[in-house]
Amino acid sequence: RNNPGIARLLAASHAMSGDLQTAQRYGATVRENYPSFELNRLSELVPDKNANDTRHLIEGLRMAGLS
């Protein structure tokens, strides 16, 4: 909660590692700080040289309860 800018990455990382409870907590932080967050716009906001990395990030965020 001290750095909401990294909550998105922490949510995805914890989800992909199987720690869904922690992932959902970070997902809630994302929602609290960025209420208009939408996964379908993520690739516009965070362009990545490797499209696979972006897909994995989106998959992890979806697992964390974000949409």
C-alpha positions as a Markdown table, in Angstrom:
| # | Residue | x | y | z |
|---|---|---|---|---|
| 1 | Arg | 0.0 | 0.0 | 0.0 |
| 2 | Asn | 3.0 | 2.3 | 0.4 |
| 3 | Asn | 3.7 | 2.2 | -3.3 |
| 4 | Pro | 0.5 | 1.6 | -5.3 |
| 5 | Gly | 2.5 | 1.9 | -8.6 |
| 6 | Ile | 4.0 | -1.6 | -8.1 |
| 7 | Ala | 0.8 | -3.2 | -6.8 |
| 8 | Arg | -0.1 | -4.3 | -10.4 |
| 9 | Leu | 3.1 | -6.2 | -10.8 |
| 10 | Leu | 2.9 | -7.7 | -7.3 |
| 11 | Ala | -0.7 | -8.8 | -7.9 |
| 12 | Ala | 0.3 | -10.6 | -11.1 |
| 13 | Ser | 3.5 | -12.1 | -9.6 |
| 14 | His | 1.7 | -13.5 | -6.6 |
| 15 | Ala | -1.1 | -14.9 | -8.7 |
| 16 | Met | 1.3 | -16.6 | -11.1 |
| 17 | Ser | 3.2 | -18.2 | -8.2 |
| 18 | Gly | -0.1 | -19.6 | -6.7 |
| 19 | Asp | -0.5 | -17.2 | -3.8 |
| 20 | Leu | -4.0 | -16.0 | -4.8 |
| 21 | Gln | -4.8 | -14.5 | -1.4 |
| 22 | Thr | -1.9 | -12.1 | -1.5 |
| 23 | Ala | -2.6 | -11.5 | -5.2 |
| 24 | Gln | -6.1 | -10.5 | -4.5 |
| 25 | Arg | -5.0 | -8.1 | -1.8 |
| 26 | Tyr | -2.7 | -6.3 | -4.3 |
| 27 | Gly | -5.4 | -6.4 | -6.8 |
| 28 | Ala | -7.7 | -4.6 | -4.4 |
| 29 | Thr | -4.9 | -2.0 | -4.0 |
| 30 | Val | -4.8 | -1.5 | -7.7 |
| 31 | Arg | -8.6 | -1.0 | -7.8 |
| 32 | Glu | -8.5 | 1.5 | -4.8 |
| 33 | Asn | -5.8 | 3.6 | -6.5 |
| 34 | Tyr | -6.8 | 3.2 | -10.1 |
| 35 | Pro | -10.6 | 2.7 | -10.1 |
| 36 | Ser | -10.8 | 2.9 | -13.9 |
| 37 | Phe | -8.2 | 0.2 | -14.4 |
| 38 | Glu | -9.1 | -2.1 | -17.3 |
| 39 | Leu | -7.1 | -5.1 | -18.5 |
| 40 | Asn | -8.1 | -4.6 | -22.1 |
| 41 | Arg | -6.2 | -1.3 | -22.1 |
| 42 | Leu | -3.1 | -2.5 | -20.4 |
| 43 | Ser | -1.1 | -3.1 | -23.5 |
| 44 | Glu | -1.7 | 0.5 | -24.5 |
| 45 | Leu | -0.4 | 1.7 | -21.1 |
| 46 | Val | 2.5 | -0.7 | -20.7 |
| 47 | Pro | 3.8 | -1.5 | -24.1 |
| 48 | Asp | 6.4 | -4.3 | -23.9 |
| 49 | Lys | 8.9 | -5.4 | -26.5 |
| 50 | Asn | 7.9 | -9.0 | -25.9 |
| 51 | Ala | 4.1 | -9.5 | -26.3 |
| 52 | Asn | 4.4 | -12.8 | -24.4 |
| 53 | Asp | 5.4 | -10.8 | -21.3 |
| 54 | Thr | 2.4 | -8.6 | -21.6 |
| 55 | Arg | 0.1 | -11.6 | -22.0 |
| 56 | His | 1.6 | -13.2 | -18.9 |
| 57 | Leu | 1.1 | -10.0 | -16.9 |
| 58 | Ile | -2.6 | -9.8 | -18.1 |
| 59 | Glu | -3.1 | -13.5 | -17.2 |
| 60 | Gly | -1.7 | -12.9 | -13.7 |
| 61 | Leu | -3.8 | -9.8 | -13.1 |
| 62 | Arg | -6.9 | -11.7 | -14.3 |
| 63 | Met | -6.0 | -14.5 | -11.8 |
| 64 | Ala | -5.7 | -11.8 | -9.1 |
| 65 | Gly | -9.3 | -10.8 | -9.7 |
| 66 | Leu | -8.8 | -7.8 | -12.0 |
| 67 | Ser | -10.7 | -7.3 | -15.2 |
